[in-house]
Amino acid sequence: MKKISIAICLLLISAFALQSCEDMDDNAVPVNDFIWKGLNLYYLWQPEIPNLADDRFGNQGELNAFLQSYSSPEALFNSLLYVDPTNPAKSDRFSVLVSDYNVLEATLQGVAKSNGVEFGLVYTDASQTSIFGYVRYILPDSDASTKDIQRGDIFYAVNGTPLTPANYRSLLAADTYTLNLADYNDGTITPNGEEVSLTKFQYGEDPVYFADVVYNEGGKTIGYLMYNGFFSSYDNELNTAFGNLAAQGVNELVLDLRYNGGGSVRTATYLASMITGQFEGQLLAKEQWNPKLQDYFENNNPNALVNNFAGALNDGTDINHLNLNKVYILTTGSTASASELIINCLKPYIDVVQIGTTTIGKNAGSVTLYDSADFSKNDVDPSHRYAMQPLVLKIVNKNNFGDYEEGISPDIEMPEDYDNLGEIGNPSEPLLATAISQITANGRMMPQQPGREHKIFKTSKTMQPFGDEMYIEEVPQNLGHLVKELP
């Protein structure tokens, strides 16, 4: 009997010891441990988040107890995001956590389920209780491209159910649905009985939507480029577009970023280099990280903080450029992140004339963090597919300016007119016509301001994750030694 009691005691002691070891093991809550340590090292606002402080936990056991108090990885992640107590515009509205990094990687390159209708949703009136949609453009070779629907069409309902701020996501998230169309007349929405059925499939969007000469008179050869996303997998297509514009003798450029929510910082550097060409090797944009990383980079790798005008793409292809000293950029409230980088960072070098409405105001960039020793995709934890896309850096221009959290205001105010959106690339389209009028100064009348304006609610892009991200392509290398290790 005594031997049995001793055996039981030994088992209990062993079990307690095993439990104690697990409590001190960073594998006790693997996803949450990855989230905390990744944000502790990389998060832009790490010093402002008390629970991310380097001295917040004395050992791994204390950290594990904290991590285990959250019901899900999402709950932990959201609790660690920065909220500005006085100005919501300065809060973190963009950092995200995903449960499948494959979806994240595809979306950042413009690949997602789509029926081909890129749309905006706006409030019907000041009460903000109802919304309607308008077609911004139709993607080529999509389901919508084979249907009777086009830019400027208005829809008020889906499957017969009127759109509201409460139901829009569930109605428009379906793979197949029917849009109920309406007529628009100075703010009044009138159903017209027409409808279009659409089906989504996996689609990769070429962001170079239109690139051609739209005016060629009196020594003015005006090129027009509608560019809808800084997707690095299409860098060569963008470079080809500029080669074609250069071959046609373009000496004025209208760059349409009105629907461009951003993307790759590197691709933005390429675009700035294509517009110019005379500043190769000079500083375009500077990165500002949290104090911990900023200090490390400044002392060990200062070149990691700069983005210079480039002469070649990442694959070695020479960049085609226009050598311009002035550019006209079209913007709306959907113009964000890398698009705003272009505006802000070109201003110290060339004249930038902005036409349209105020941009979103996203001056911070992100990076994909994976659950691995150095947060790269090398030797990623095979037990899950969680990844983070937190804001990790702020972008400023050559003159250290980057404070536009409330957006960049246009030089010439010209809201889109839902009564007359116009045809993309047609010189009579209101925003393009305004730019042409400014360039030619030939006395032609400016387009009429729209009678009614509607506040933007959502867009087809912002309904998807990462629709307005600015990001660097890869996590900085050789920083594994900076990861917080607790005893």
CSV table of C-alpha atoms in Angstrom, one decimal:
chain,number,residue,atom,x,y,z
A,1,MET,CA,0.0,0.0,0.0
A,2,LYS,CA,2.9,2.3,0.9
A,3,LYS,CA,4.5,1.6,-2.5
A,4,ILE,CA,1.2,2.5,-4.3
A,5,SER,CA,1.0,5.8,-2.4
A,6,ILE,CA,4.6,6.7,-3.3
A,7,ALA,CA,3.9,5.9,-7.0
A,8,ILE,CA,0.8,8.1,-7.0
A,9,CYS,CA,2.7,10.9,-5.4
A,10,LEU,CA,5.5,10.6,-8.0
A,11,LEU,CA,2.9,10.6,-10.8
A,12,LEU,CA,1.3,13.8,-9.4
A,13,ILE,CA,4.7,15.5,-9.0
A,14,SER,CA,5.6,14.5,-12.6
A,15,ALA,CA,2.3,15.8,-14.0
A,16,PHE,CA,2.7,19.1,-12.1
A,17,ALA,CA,6.2,19.5,-13.4
A,18,LEU,CA,5.0,18.7,-16.9
A,19,GLN,CA,2.2,21.3,-16.6
A,20,SER,CA,4.7,23.8,-15.3
A,21,CYS,CA,7.0,23.2,-18.2
A,22,GLU,CA,4.1,23.7,-20.7
A,23,ASP,CA,3.2,27.0,-18.9
A,24,MET,CA,6.7,28.2,-19.5
A,25,ASP,CA,6.8,27.0,-23.1
A,26,ASP,CA,6.1,29.4,-25.9
A,27,ASN,CA,4.3,26.6,-27.7
A,28,ALA,CA,1.5,26.6,-25.1
A,29,VAL,CA,-0.5,29.1,-27.1
A,30,PRO,CA,1.4,29.1,-30.5
A,31,VAL,CA,-0.7,31.4,-32.5
A,32,ASN,CA,-1.1,34.0,-29.8
A,33,ASP,CA,2.6,33.8,-28.9
A,34,PHE,CA,3.3,34.5,-32.6
A,35,ILE,CA,0.9,37.5,-32.6
A,36,TRP,CA,2.4,39.1,-29.4
A,37,LYS,CA,6.1,38.6,-30.4
A,38,GLY,CA,5.5,39.8,-33.9
A,39,LEU,CA,3.7,43.0,-32.8
A,40,ASN,CA,6.2,43.5,-30.0
A,41,LEU,CA,9.0,43.7,-32.6
A,42,TYR,CA,7.4,45.2,-35.6
A,43,TYR,CA,4.2,47.1,-34.7
A,44,LEU,CA,4.5,50.8,-35.5
A,45,TRP,CA,2.8,51.9,-32.3
A,46,GLN,CA,4.5,49.3,-30.1
A,47,PRO,CA,5.6,51.9,-27.5
A,48,GLU,CA,2.0,53.2,-27.1
A,49,ILE,CA,0.5,49.8,-26.3
A,50,PRO,CA,1.2,48.9,-22.6
A,51,ASN,CA,0.6,45.2,-23.2
A,52,LEU,CA,3.3,45.2,-25.9
A,53,ALA,CA,6.0,46.8,-23.7
A,54,ASP,CA,9.3,44.9,-23.5
A,55,ASP,CA,9.1,44.8,-19.7
A,56,ARG,CA,5.4,43.9,-19.5
A,57,PHE,CA,6.0,40.2,-18.7
A,58,GLY,CA,8.8,38.8,-16.5
A,59,ASN,CA,8.8,35.4,-18.0
A,60,GLN,CA,7.2,33.2,-20.7
A,61,GLY,CA,4.7,31.8,-18.1
A,62,GLU,CA,3.4,35.3,-17.3
A,63,LEU,CA,3.0,35.9,-21.1
A,64,ASN,CA,1.3,32.6,-21.6
A,65,ALA,CA,-1.2,33.4,-18.8
A,66,PHE,CA,-2.0,36.7,-20.6
A,67,LEU,CA,-2.3,35.1,-24.0
A,68,GLN,CA,-4.6,32.3,-22.7
A,69,SER,CA,-7.0,34.9,-21.3
A,70,TYR,CA,-8.2,35.7,-24.8
A,71,SER,CA,-10.9,33.7,-26.5
A,72,SER,CA,-9.4,33.7,-29.9
A,73,PRO,CA,-6.3,35.0,-31.8
A,74,GLU,CA,-8.5,37.6,-33.4
A,75,ALA,CA,-9.6,38.9,-30.0
A,76,LEU,CA,-6.0,39.2,-28.8
A,77,PHE,CA,-4.9,40.9,-32.1
A,78,ASN,CA,-7.6,43.5,-32.0
A,79,SER,CA,-6.9,44.3,-28.3
A,80,LEU,CA,-3.3,45.2,-29.2
A,81,LEU,CA,-4.2,47.7,-32.0
A,82,TYR,CA,-3.6,51.4,-31.4
A,83,VAL,CA,-6.5,53.7,-30.8
A,84,ASP,CA,-6.0,57.5,-30.7
A,85,PRO,CA,-8.1,58.9,-27.9
A,86,THR,CA,-8.6,62.3,-29.5
A,87,ASN,CA,-8.5,61.7,-33.3
A,88,PRO,CA,-10.0,58.5,-34.8
A,89,ALA,CA,-8.3,59.3,-38.1
A,90,LYS,CA,-5.0,58.7,-36.4
A,91,SER,CA,-6.0,55.3,-35.0
A,92,ASP,CA,-5.0,52.0,-36.6
A,93,ARG,CA,-7.8,51.3,-39.1
A,94,PHE,CA,-5.8,49.0,-41.3
A,95,SER,CA,-3.8,46.3,-39.5
A,96,VAL,CA,-5.3,42.8,-40.0
A,97,LEU,CA,-4.9,39.2,-38.9
A,98,VAL,CA,-5.9,36.4,-41.3
A,99,SER,CA,-6.4,32.7,-40.7
A,100,ASP,CA,-5.0,31.6,-44.2
A,101,TYR,CA,-2.0,33.4,-45.6
A,102,ASN,CA,-2.6,31.9,-49.0
A,103,VAL,CA,-5.7,34.1,-49.3
A,104,LEU,CA,-3.7,37.1,-48.1
A,105,GLU,CA,-0.9,36.6,-50.6
A,106,ALA,CA,-3.3,36.3,-53.5
A,107,THR,CA,-5.3,39.4,-52.5
A,108,LEU,CA,-2.2,41.5,-52.2
A,109,GLN,CA,-1.5,40.7,-55.9
A,110,GLY,CA,-5.0,41.6,-57.0
A,111,VAL,CA,-6.4,38.0,-57.1
A,112,ALA,CA,-9.8,37.5,-55.6
A,113,LYS,CA,-13.3,36.3,-56.5
A,114,SER,CA,-15.0,38.8,-58.8
A,115,ASN,CA,-17.9,39.0,-61.2
A,116,GLY,CA,-16.1,41.9,-62.9
A,117,VAL,CA,-18.2,44.8,-61.6
A,118,GLU,CA,-16.0,47.3,-59.7
A,119,PHE,CA,-18.5,49.5,-57.8
A,120,GLY,CA,-18.9,52.1,-55.2
A,121,LEU,CA,-21.6,52.3,-52.6
A,122,VAL,CA,-22.7,55.8,-51.4
A,123,TYR,CA,-25.2,57.1,-49.0
A,124,THR,CA,-28.5,58.2,-50.7
A,125,ASP,CA,-28.9,61.3,-48.5
A,126,ALA,CA,-27.7,62.9,-45.3
A,127,SER,CA,-29.7,60.5,-43.1
A,128,GLN,CA,-27.2,57.8,-44.0
A,129,THR,CA,-29.9,55.1,-43.6
A,130,SER,CA,-29.9,53.9,-47.2
A,131,ILE,CA,-27.3,53.4,-49.9
A,132,PHE,CA,-27.1,52.8,-53.6
A,133,GLY,CA,-24.3,51.5,-55.9
A,134,TYR,CA,-22.8,52.8,-59.0
A,135,VAL,CA,-20.6,50.9,-61.5
A,136,ARG,CA,-17.1,52.4,-61.7
A,137,TYR,CA,-15.7,50.1,-64.3
A,138,ILE,CA,-16.0,46.6,-65.8
A,139,LEU,CA,-13.1,44.2,-65.7
A,140,PRO,CA,-12.2,42.7,-69.1
A,141,ASP,CA,-12.8,39.0,-69.6
A,142,SER,CA,-15.1,38.7,-66.6
A,143,ASP,CA,-18.6,37.6,-66.3
A,144,ALA,CA,-19.8,41.2,-66.2
A,145,SER,CA,-18.0,41.9,-69.5
A,146,THR,CA,-20.4,39.6,-71.2
A,147,LYS,CA,-23.5,41.1,-69.7
A,148,ASP,CA,-25.5,44.3,-70.3
A,149,ILE,CA,-23.9,46.4,-67.6
A,150,GLN,CA,-21.4,49.3,-67.9
A,151,ARG,CA,-19.8,52.2,-66.1
A,152,GLY,CA,-22.3,54.6,-64.8
A,153,ASP,CA,-25.1,52.1,-64.2
A,154,ILE,CA,-26.9,52.6,-60.9
A,155,PHE,CA,-28.2,49.7,-58.7
A,156,TYR,CA,-30.4,50.1,-55.6
A,157,ALA,CA,-31.1,46.5,-54.6
A,158,VAL,CA,-29.7,43.0,-54.8
A,159,ASN,CA,-32.1,40.1,-55.5
A,160,GLY,CA,-34.9,42.5,-55.0
A,161,THR,CA,-33.8,43.6,-51.5
A,162,PRO,CA,-32.9,47.3,-51.2
A,163,LEU,CA,-29.4,47.9,-50.0
A,164,THR,CA,-28.8,49.3,-46.6
A,165,PRO,CA,-25.6,49.8,-44.4
A,166,ALA,CA,-26.7,46.8,-42.4
A,167,ASN,CA,-27.3,44.3,-45.2
A,168,TYR,CA,-25.0,45.2,-48.1
A,169,ARG,CA,-22.2,42.8,-47.1
A,170,SER,CA,-24.4,39.7,-46.9
A,171,LEU,CA,-26.2,40.6,-50.2
A,172,LEU,CA,-23.0,41.3,-52.2
A,173,ALA,CA,-20.9,38.6,-50.7
A,174,ALA,CA,-22.7,35.8,-52.5
A,175,ASP,CA,-21.0,34.2,-55.5
A,176,THR,CA,-24.1,34.7,-57.6
A,177,TYR,CA,-26.6,37.5,-57.3
A,178,THR,CA,-28.9,39.8,-59.4
A,179,LEU,CA,-28.4,43.6,-59.3
A,180,ASN,CA,-31.6,45.6,-59.6
A,181,LEU,CA,-30.9,48.7,-61.6
A,182,ALA,CA,-32.3,52.3,-61.3
A,183,ASP,CA,-32.1,55.7,-62.9
A,184,TYR,CA,-30.4,58.6,-61.2
A,185,ASN,CA,-31.6,62.2,-61.6
A,186,ASP,CA,-30.0,64.8,-59.4
A,187,GLY,CA,-29.9,62.6,-56.3
A,188,THR,CA,-33.2,60.9,-56.9
A,189,ILE,CA,-33.0,57.1,-57.3
A,190,THR,CA,-35.9,55.6,-59.4
A,191,PRO,CA,-36.0,51.8,-60.0
A,192,ASN,CA,-36.3,51.1,-63.8
A,193,GLY,CA,-37.2,47.4,-63.8
A,194,GLU,CA,-33.9,46.3,-65.3
A,195,GLU,CA,-31.7,43.7,-63.7
A,196,VAL,CA,-28.4,41.9,-64.3
A,197,SER,CA,-27.4,38.5,-62.9
A,198,LEU,CA,-23.7,38.0,-62.2
A,199,THR,CA,-21.4,35.2,-61.1
A,200,LYS,CA,-18.0,35.5,-59.4
A,201,PHE,CA,-14.9,33.4,-60.2
A,202,GLN,CA,-11.3,33.7,-59.2
A,203,TYR,CA,-9.9,36.7,-61.1
A,204,GLY,CA,-6.5,38.4,-61.4
A,205,GLU,CA,-6.9,42.1,-62.1
A,206,ASP,CA,-4.3,43.8,-64.4
A,207,PRO,CA,-4.2,47.2,-62.8
A,208,VAL,CA,-3.2,49.0,-66.0
A,209,TYR,CA,-6.8,49.6,-67.1
A,210,PHE,CA,-6.3,52.2,-69.8
A,211,ALA,CA,-3.1,53.7,-71.2
A,212,ASP,CA,-3.1,55.8,-74.4
A,213,VAL,CA,-2.8,59.2,-76.0
A,214,VAL,CA,-6.0,61.2,-75.5
A,215,TYR,CA,-5.0,64.5,-77.0
A,216,ASN,CA,-2.5,65.6,-79.6
A,217,GLU,CA,-2.7,69.2,-80.7
A,218,GLY,CA,-0.6,72.3,-80.5
A,219,GLY,CA,2.6,70.6,-79.3
A,220,LYS,CA,0.7,68.9,-76.4
A,221,THR,CA,0.7,65.1,-76.5
A,222,ILE,CA,-1.3,64.1,-73.5
A,223,GLY,CA,-1.1,60.5,-72.3
A,224,TYR,CA,-3.7,59.1,-70.0
A,225,LEU,CA,-3.2,56.2,-67.6
A,226,MET,CA,-5.8,54.7,-65.4
A,227,TYR,CA,-4.0,52.6,-62.8
A,228,ASN,CA,-6.0,50.7,-60.3
A,229,GLY,CA,-3.6,48.9,-58.0
A,230,PHE,CA,0.1,48.7,-57.1
A,231,PHE,CA,0.3,44.9,-57.8
A,232,SER,CA,4.0,44.0,-58.2
A,233,SER,CA,3.2,40.9,-60.3
A,234,TYR,CA,2.1,43.4,-63.0
A,235,ASP,CA,5.2,45.7,-62.9
A,236,ASN,CA,6.2,44.7,-66.4
A,237,GLU,CA,2.7,45.5,-67.8
A,238,LEU,CA,3.0,49.0,-66.2
A,239,ASN,CA,6.5,49.4,-67.7
A,240,THR,CA,5.2,48.4,-71.1
A,241,ALA,CA,2.4,50.9,-70.9
A,242,PHE,CA,5.0,53.7,-70.2
A,243,GLY,CA,7.1,52.4,-73.1
A,244,ASN,CA,4.1,52.8,-75.4
A,245,LEU,CA,3.4,56.3,-74.1
A,246,ALA,CA,7.0,57.3,-74.6
A,247,ALA,CA,7.0,55.9,-78.1
A,248,GLN,CA,4.0,58.1,-78.9
A,249,GLY,CA,5.8,61.2,-77.8
A,250,VAL,CA,3.8,61.9,-74.7
A,251,ASN,CA,4.9,65.2,-73.0
A,252,GLU,CA,2.0,65.6,-70.6
A,253,LEU,CA,0.5,62.9,-68.4
A,254,VAL,CA,-2.8,62.5,-66.6
A,255,LEU,CA,-2.5,59.7,-64.0
A,256,ASP,CA,-5.8,58.4,-62.9
A,257,LEU,CA,-5.6,57.0,-59.4
A,258,ARG,CA,-9.2,57.7,-58.4
A,259,TYR,CA,-10.0,54.1,-57.7
A,260,ASN,CA,-6.5,53.0,-56.6
A,261,GLY,CA,-6.4,51.8,-53.0
A,262,GLY,CA,-2.6,51.2,-53.1
A,263,GLY,CA,-0.3,48.2,-52.8
A,264,SER,CA,3.4,47.7,-53.1
A,265,VAL,CA,5.8,50.4,-52.0
A,266,ARG,CA,8.4,49.1,-54.5
A,267,THR,CA,5.9,49.3,-57.3
A,268,ALA,CA,5.1,52.9,-56.3
A,269,THR,CA,8.8,53.6,-56.5
A,270,TYR,CA,8.8,52.2,-60.1
A,271,LEU,CA,5.8,54.3,-61.1
A,272,ALA,CA,7.4,57.5,-59.8
A,273,SER,CA,10.5,56.6,-61.7
A,274,MET,CA,8.5,56.0,-64.9
A,275,ILE,CA,6.8,59.4,-64.6
A,276,THR,CA,10.2,61.1,-64.2
A,277,GLY,CA,13.5,59.4,-65.1
A,278,GLN,CA,15.8,62.3,-64.4
A,279,PHE,CA,16.1,61.6,-60.7
A,280,GLU,CA,17.5,58.0,-60.8
A,281,GLY,CA,19.3,57.1,-57.6
A,282,GLN,CA,17.9,60.1,-55.6
A,283,LEU,CA,15.8,59.7,-52.5
A,284,LEU,CA,12.0,59.3,-53.2
A,285,ALA,CA,10.6,58.1,-49.9
A,286,LYS,CA,11.9,57.4,-46.4
A,287,GLU,CA,10.6,54.8,-44.0
A,288,GLN,CA,10.0,55.5,-40.3
A,289,TRP,CA,9.6,52.4,-38.1
A,290,ASN,CA,9.0,52.1,-34.4
A,291,PRO,CA,11.8,53.4,-32.2
A,292,LYS,CA,13.3,50.0,-31.5
A,293,LEU,CA,13.7,49.1,-35.2
A,294,GLN,CA,14.4,52.7,-36.3
A,295,ASP,CA,17.4,52.7,-34.0
A,296,TYR,CA,18.6,49.3,-35.2
A,297,PHE,CA,18.3,50.3,-38.9
A,298,GLU,CA,20.0,53.7,-38.4
A,299,ASN,CA,23.0,52.1,-36.7
A,300,ASN,CA,23.3,48.9,-38.7
A,301,ASN,CA,21.6,49.2,-42.1
A,302,PRO,CA,20.5,52.8,-42.9
A,303,ASN,CA,20.0,51.9,-46.6
A,304,ALA,CA,17.0,49.8,-45.5
A,305,LEU,CA,15.1,53.0,-44.6
A,306,VAL,CA,15.3,54.6,-48.1
A,307,ASN,CA,13.4,54.1,-51.3
A,308,ASN,CA,15.2,55.7,-54.3
A,309,PHE,CA,14.1,56.5,-57.8
A,310,ALA,CA,15.0,53.4,-59.8
A,311,GLY,CA,16.5,52.7,-63.2
A,312,ALA,CA,15.4,49.1,-63.5
A,313,LEU,CA,12.7,46.7,-62.3
A,314,ASN,CA,13.5,44.0,-59.8
A,315,ASP,CA,14.1,41.5,-62.7
A,316,GLY,CA,16.7,43.8,-64.3
A,317,THR,CA,14.4,45.3,-67.0
A,318,ASP,CA,15.2,48.9,-67.8
A,319,ILE,CA,12.5,51.3,-66.7
A,320,ASN,CA,10.7,53.2,-69.4
A,321,HIS,CA,10.3,56.9,-68.4
A,322,LEU,CA,8.8,60.1,-69.6
A,323,ASN,CA,11.2,62.6,-68.0
A,324,LEU,CA,8.3,64.9,-67.0
A,325,ASN,CA,8.5,67.9,-64.7
A,326,LYS,CA,4.7,68.0,-64.1
A,327,VAL,CA,2.0,65.5,-63.7
A,328,TYR,CA,-1.8,65.7,-63.3
A,329,ILE,CA,-3.3,63.2,-60.8
A,330,LEU,CA,-7.0,62.3,-60.5
A,331,THR,CA,-8.2,61.3,-57.0
A,332,THR,CA,-11.3,60.5,-55.0
A,333,GLY,CA,-12.0,59.3,-51.5
A,334,SER,CA,-10.9,55.9,-52.7
A,335,THR,CA,-7.4,57.0,-53.5
A,336,ALA,CA,-5.2,55.6,-50.7
A,337,SER,CA,-1.8,54.5,-49.4
A,338,ALA,CA,0.7,53.9,-52.2
A,339,SER,CA,-1.3,56.3,-54.4
A,340,GLU,CA,-0.9,58.9,-51.8
A,341,LEU,CA,2.8,58.1,-51.6
A,342,ILE,CA,3.1,59.0,-55.3
A,343,ILE,CA,1.5,62.4,-54.7
A,344,ASN,CA,3.4,63.3,-51.6
A,345,CYS,CA,6.8,62.0,-52.6
A,346,LEU,CA,6.8,63.5,-56.1
A,347,LYS,CA,6.0,67.0,-54.9
A,348,PRO,CA,9.5,67.9,-53.8
A,349,TYR,CA,10.7,67.1,-57.3
A,350,ILE,CA,8.0,68.0,-59.9
A,351,ASP,CA,4.8,69.9,-60.0
A,352,VAL,CA,1.8,67.7,-59.0
A,353,VAL,CA,-1.6,69.0,-59.9
A,354,GLN,CA,-4.3,67.0,-58.1
A,355,ILE,CA,-7.8,67.0,-59.5
A,356,GLY,CA,-10.9,65.4,-57.9
A,357,THR,CA,-11.6,65.0,-54.2
A,358,THR,CA,-9.6,64.4,-51.0
A,359,THR,CA,-7.8,61.1,-50.7
A,360,ILE,CA,-8.3,58.6,-47.8
A,361,GLY,CA,-5.3,59.5,-45.7
A,362,LYS,CA,-3.3,56.3,-45.3
A,363,ASN,CA,0.4,57.2,-44.7
A,364,ALA,CA,1.5,53.9,-43.0
A,365,GLY,CA,2.6,50.7,-44.6
A,366,SER,CA,2.5,47.1,-43.6
A,367,VAL,CA,4.3,43.8,-44.1
A,368,THR,CA,3.3,40.2,-43.9
A,369,LEU,CA,4.4,38.4,-40.8
A,370,TYR,CA,4.4,34.6,-40.7
A,371,ASP,CA,4.8,32.3,-37.7
A,372,SER,CA,8.5,31.5,-38.1
A,373,ALA,CA,11.6,32.3,-36.1
A,374,ASP,CA,12.2,35.5,-38.0
A,375,PHE,CA,8.6,36.1,-39.2
A,376,SER,CA,9.5,35.3,-42.8
A,377,LYS,CA,7.9,32.5,-44.8
A,378,ASN,CA,11.0,30.3,-44.2
A,379,ASP,CA,10.3,27.3,-42.0
A,380,VAL,CA,6.8,28.6,-41.2
A,381,ASP,CA,4.9,26.7,-38.4
A,382,PRO,CA,3.0,24.0,-40.3
A,383,SER,CA,0.3,23.6,-37.6
A,384,HIS,CA,-1.7,26.6,-38.8
A,385,ARG,CA,-1.9,29.3,-41.6
A,386,TYR,CA,-2.3,32.4,-39.5
A,387,ALA,CA,-0.5,35.5,-40.7
A,388,MET,CA,-0.5,39.2,-39.8
A,389,GLN,CA,-0.5,42.3,-41.9
A,390,PRO,CA,0.2,44.9,-39.3
A,391,LEU,CA,1.2,48.5,-39.9
A,392,VAL,CA,4.9,48.7,-39.3
A,393,LEU,CA,6.2,51.9,-40.9
A,394,LYS,CA,5.3,55.4,-41.9
A,395,ILE,CA,6.3,56.8,-45.3
A,396,VAL,CA,7.6,60.4,-45.6
A,397,ASN,CA,8.9,62.3,-48.5
A,398,LYS,CA,12.3,63.9,-49.1
A,399,ASN,CA,11.4,66.8,-46.9
A,400,ASN,CA,10.2,64.5,-44.0
A,401,PHE,CA,6.6,65.3,-44.6
A,402,GLY,CA,4.0,62.5,-44.3
A,403,ASP,CA,1.3,63.9,-42.0
A,404,TYR,CA,-1.9,63.4,-44.1
A,405,GLU,CA,-4.0,61.1,-41.9
A,406,GLU,CA,-7.1,63.1,-43.0
A,407,GLY,CA,-6.3,62.9,-46.7
A,408,ILE,CA,-4.6,65.0,-49.3
A,409,SER,CA,-6.8,67.7,-50.6
A,410,PRO,CA,-7.0,68.4,-54.4
A,411,ASP,CA,-5.8,71.6,-56.1
A,412,ILE,CA,-8.9,71.5,-58.2
A,413,GLU,CA,-12.1,70.2,-56.6
A,414,MET,CA,-14.1,68.0,-59.0
A,415,PRO,CA,-16.4,65.3,-57.5
A,416,GLU,CA,-17.6,62.5,-59.7
A,417,ASP,CA,-21.0,63.2,-61.2
A,418,TYR,CA,-23.4,60.3,-61.0
A,419,ASP,CA,-25.6,61.9,-63.6
A,420,ASN,CA,-22.6,61.9,-65.9
A,421,LEU,CA,-19.7,59.6,-65.0
A,422,GLY,CA,-18.5,59.5,-68.5
A,423,GLU,CA,-16.4,56.9,-70.4
A,424,ILE,CA,-12.9,56.0,-69.1
A,425,GLY,CA,-10.3,57.4,-71.5
A,426,ASN,CA,-12.8,59.7,-73.4
A,427,PRO,CA,-11.5,63.3,-73.3
A,428,SER,CA,-15.0,64.4,-72.4
A,429,GLU,CA,-15.1,62.4,-69.1
A,430,PRO,CA,-15.4,65.1,-66.5
A,431,LEU,CA,-12.2,64.6,-64.4
A,432,LEU,CA,-10.1,63.9,-67.5
A,433,ALA,CA,-11.6,66.9,-69.3
A,434,THR,CA,-10.7,69.1,-66.3
A,435,ALA,CA,-7.1,67.9,-66.6
A,436,ILE,CA,-7.0,68.5,-70.4
A,437,SER,CA,-8.4,71.9,-69.9
A,438,GLN,CA,-5.7,72.8,-67.4
A,439,ILE,CA,-2.9,71.4,-69.7
A,440,THR,CA,-4.1,73.1,-72.9
A,441,ALA,CA,-5.3,76.4,-71.3
A,442,ASN,CA,-7.2,76.8,-74.6
A,443,GLY,CA,-10.3,78.5,-73.1
A,444,ARG,CA,-12.5,75.4,-73.3
A,445,MET,CA,-15.1,75.4,-70.6
A,446,MET,CA,-14.4,73.4,-67.5
A,447,PRO,CA,-16.9,70.5,-66.9
A,448,GLN,CA,-19.9,71.5,-64.8
A,449,GLN,CA,-19.8,70.6,-61.1
A,450,PRO,CA,-22.3,67.9,-60.2
A,451,GLY,CA,-25.6,69.1,-58.7
A,452,ARG,CA,-25.5,66.6,-55.8
A,453,GLU,CA,-22.7,64.9,-53.9
A,454,HIS,CA,-23.0,61.6,-52.0
A,455,LYS,CA,-20.7,60.5,-49.2
A,456,ILE,CA,-18.8,57.3,-50.0
A,457,PHE,CA,-19.7,54.3,-47.9
A,458,LYS,CA,-17.8,51.3,-49.3
A,459,THR,CA,-16.4,50.0,-52.5
A,460,SER,CA,-16.0,46.6,-54.1
A,461,LYS,CA,-12.3,46.8,-53.2
A,462,THR,CA,-12.7,47.9,-49.5
A,463,MET,CA,-15.2,45.1,-49.0
A,464,GLN,CA,-12.3,42.7,-49.6
A,465,PRO,CA,-9.4,42.3,-47.1
A,466,PHE,CA,-6.4,44.6,-47.9
A,467,GLY,CA,-8.3,46.7,-50.4
A,468,ASP,CA,-6.4,49.8,-49.4
A,469,GLU,CA,-3.0,48.4,-48.2
A,470,MET,CA,0.4,49.8,-48.7
A,471,TYR,CA,3.1,47.2,-48.0
A,472,ILE,CA,6.7,46.3,-48.4
A,473,GLU,CA,7.3,43.0,-50.2
A,474,GLU,CA,9.2,41.1,-47.6
A,475,VAL,CA,9.9,41.2,-43.9
A,476,PRO,CA,13.4,42.7,-43.3
A,477,GLN,CA,16.1,40.0,-43.1
A,478,ASN,CA,18.4,39.1,-40.3
A,479,LEU,CA,16.3,40.5,-37.5
A,480,GLY,CA,15.6,37.2,-35.7
A,481,HIS,CA,18.0,38.1,-32.9
A,482,LEU,CA,15.7,41.0,-32.0
A,483,VAL,CA,12.7,38.9,-31.3
A,484,LYS,CA,11.7,39.1,-27.6
A,485,GLU,CA,12.7,36.0,-25.8
A,486,LEU,CA,11.5,35.5,-22.2
A,487,PRO,CA,13.0,33.2,-19.6
